């Protein structure tokens, strides 16, 4: 007789105590009446591989991966999805029944699903302005191109990093100097902040925003605070605004479905549960 095992999932990081993922997944487990659990796992670098290889033996069906291991886990996985390969990082591991570890990146999916749930944005609406060229920007750019955006205006404080993304992702990307960020904000149908500027404990985003106009969609990946200066000014200018919390919620959907077999919903009740 096979032993009844409670399916477990979790999030691996260092630090990890701040992660909102346990609230997210525990809410869904409860809502769908699934006997399972989701735990934060603080792991030091030297133990990363051993922990990942041990978890499936303990009933884990998968884990989320957060800072600083999103790149390192790509080497440990047996299989990496195309989108994780393109982004160059993974945020989700699935421990398959055949013993193989599958790595995926659901950030880009979460970004688009959030945009589509909360605005009327369409890929054909016009150029997208992307501020920032870090890890989150890679997921956003991959998702925008996959969705069919034909022009991305990209700007980053360190221009080399933006040029590097253009080199990797191709000629649909036009790199603009950071000092000219205000101009691309004006020209774009969609404006996305992927920098950490505006986040609690970080400097404010100081890009000139007076060019924002009604009809534009503006979204910020920063969700703490929920209403950043960018979103506040965009709302005042009559733009359609989408906060970053929705991206966090939506990126969990494909992972939860693969781990627990139910495709969960993102709604207000979930937002409230995750905000606490
Ligand atoms: P990252 O790889 O460290 O990139 C940070 C980005 O911010 C870089 O473009 C960096 O520019 C820019 N930056 C930092 N300080 C700056 C400053 N003082 N002036 C100008 N630019 C500055 O971080 P990440 O993983 O991409 O994350 C970025 C943000 O997205 C974080 O706030 C994170 O919480 C958020 N995020 C949210 C979600 C979500 O689900 N909502 C998902 C992923 C990430 P340089 O290249 O010049 O340093």
XYZ file of N, CA and C and ligand atoms in Angstrom, residues 67 70 91 107 110-111 114 131-139 155-159 161-162 178 193-199 202-205 220-224 243-251, ligand 1:
195
model
N 15.265 35.727 -4.337
C 16.619 36.274 -4.201
C 17.416 35.499 -3.150
N 17.744 32.794 -8.110
C 16.974 32.588 -9.340
C 17.836 32.133 -10.526
N 11.953 31.119 -11.302
C 11.334 31.433 -10.004
C 10.465 30.290 -9.483
N 7.233 34.921 -13.963
C 7.114 36.376 -13.728
C 6.508 37.098 -14.935
N 2.888 36.398 -15.104
C 2.194 37.170 -14.062
C 2.048 38.626 -14.449
N 3.090 39.160 -15.054
C 3.070 40.561 -15.492
C 1.933 40.784 -16.495
N -1.699 40.201 -15.095
C -2.103 41.330 -14.247
C -2.552 42.514 -15.101
N 11.301 50.969 -17.930
C 12.332 51.598 -17.114
C 13.033 50.502 -16.322
N 14.353 50.376 -16.510
C 15.110 49.366 -15.770
C 15.537 48.213 -16.662
N 16.665 47.612 -16.292
C 17.191 46.506 -17.104
C 17.745 45.386 -16.220
N 17.118 45.193 -15.055
C 17.546 44.117 -14.157
C 16.791 42.833 -14.451
N 16.722 41.948 -13.448
C 16.093 40.643 -13.629
C 14.617 40.752 -13.993
N 13.902 41.644 -13.317
C 12.467 41.773 -13.579
C 12.227 42.311 -14.991
N 13.090 43.215 -15.435
C 12.948 43.775 -16.792
C 13.078 42.675 -17.841
N 13.940 41.732 -17.610
C 14.132 40.638 -18.580
C 12.823 39.853 -18.745
N 12.160 39.582 -17.614
C 10.894 38.833 -17.681
C 9.828 39.665 -18.389
N 15.102 52.039 -21.087
C 16.064 52.954 -20.479
C 16.504 52.415 -19.128
N 17.771 52.626 -18.815
C 18.313 52.146 -17.543
C 19.441 53.058 -17.110
N 19.559 53.249 -15.786
C 20.640 54.086 -15.265
C 21.981 53.635 -15.849
N 22.254 52.339 -15.789
C 23.492 51.812 -16.361
C 23.185 51.396 -17.801
N 23.551 52.223 -18.748
C 23.144 52.009 -20.134
C 23.630 50.674 -20.706
N 23.744 47.838 -19.504
C 22.837 46.710 -19.246
C 21.651 46.736 -20.210
N 21.167 47.932 -20.535
C 20.071 48.053 -21.505
C 20.572 47.641 -22.889
N 19.147 57.220 -19.802
C 18.351 57.396 -18.569
C 17.895 58.847 -18.400
N 7.472 50.450 -14.831
C 8.660 50.620 -13.996
C 9.103 49.263 -13.484
N 10.278 48.830 -13.902
C 10.834 47.559 -13.400
C 12.024 47.821 -12.480
N 12.318 49.092 -12.189
C 13.420 49.376 -11.262
C 12.906 49.230 -9.831
N 13.821 49.248 -8.885
C 13.409 49.190 -7.479
C 13.145 50.587 -6.930
N 13.212 51.610 -7.781
C 12.966 52.982 -7.337
C 11.502 53.155 -6.948
N 11.301 53.790 -5.790
C 9.933 54.000 -5.322
C 9.519 52.974 -4.283
N 10.334 51.918 -4.152
C 10.029 50.876 -3.172
C 10.406 51.389 -1.776
N 13.958 52.510 -0.589
C 14.764 52.812 -1.776
C 14.505 54.259 -2.186
N 15.412 54.852 -3.002
C 15.145 56.218 -3.456
C 13.868 56.295 -4.303
N 13.350 57.507 -4.451
C 12.134 57.745 -5.241
C 12.477 57.691 -6.738
N 11.505 57.340 -7.564
C 11.683 57.412 -9.019
C 11.533 58.882 -9.425
N 3.536 49.556 -12.317
C 4.764 49.579 -11.521
C 4.952 48.191 -10.940
N 6.131 47.624 -11.052
C 6.357 46.309 -10.454
C 6.510 46.408 -8.943
N 6.886 47.600 -8.481
C 6.987 47.823 -7.034
C 5.582 47.729 -6.443
N 5.418 46.917 -5.382
C 4.087 46.826 -4.758
C 4.116 47.177 -3.281
N 5.265 47.659 -2.824
C 5.359 48.120 -1.446
C 6.092 49.469 -1.450
N -1.349 48.245 -10.371
C -0.276 48.119 -9.372
C 0.444 46.767 -9.472
N 1.572 46.677 -8.755
C 2.453 45.513 -8.906
C 2.038 44.285 -8.114
N 1.078 44.463 -7.177
C 0.691 43.308 -6.373
C 0.068 42.215 -7.249
N -0.712 42.646 -8.235
C -1.373 41.684 -9.124
C -0.379 40.776 -9.837
N 0.784 41.324 -10.174
C 1.802 40.497 -10.853
C 2.274 39.378 -9.918
N 2.495 39.763 -8.662
C 2.924 38.767 -7.678
C 1.863 37.666 -7.539
N 0.599 38.061 -7.516
C -0.477 37.076 -7.347
C -0.574 36.168 -8.576
N -0.555 36.792 -9.754
C -0.714 36.000 -10.986
C 0.475 35.081 -11.257
N 1.698 35.486 -10.868
C 2.832 34.607 -11.160
C 2.722 33.290 -10.391
P 17.550 44.061 -10.035
O 17.864 42.949 -10.963
O 18.448 44.325 -8.879
O 17.398 45.417 -10.917
C 17.224 46.658 -10.278
C 16.924 47.719 -11.329
O 16.673 48.960 -10.626
C 18.082 47.998 -12.305
O 17.562 48.400 -13.537
C 18.793 49.158 -11.606
O 19.551 49.971 -12.471
C 17.600 49.954 -11.101
N 18.010 50.838 -10.001
C 18.287 50.497 -8.726
N 18.636 51.593 -8.016
C 18.586 52.645 -8.875
C 18.838 54.045 -8.747
N 19.206 54.583 -7.561
N 18.671 54.834 -9.817
C 18.283 54.311 -11.023
N 18.037 52.984 -11.201
C 18.182 52.162 -10.143
O 16.100 43.864 -9.356
P 14.828 43.115 -10.012
O 14.815 41.707 -9.580
O 14.807 43.433 -11.468
O 13.618 43.840 -9.240
C 13.290 45.202 -9.509
C 12.007 45.588 -8.771
O 10.914 44.834 -9.262
C 12.048 45.330 -7.259
O 11.428 46.411 -6.609
C 11.237 44.072 -7.094
O 10.608 43.995 -5.817
C 10.192 44.260 -8.186
N 9.603 43.002 -8.638
C 8.253 42.851 -8.493
C 7.648 41.697 -8.936
C 6.168 41.560 -8.783
O 5.677 40.436 -8.821
N 5.450 42.655 -8.660
C 8.406 40.671 -9.522
C 9.782 40.850 -9.676
C 10.369 42.028 -9.216
P 21.147 49.672 -12.700
O 21.206 48.554 -13.679
O 21.677 50.946 -13.181
O 21.675 49.282 -11.335
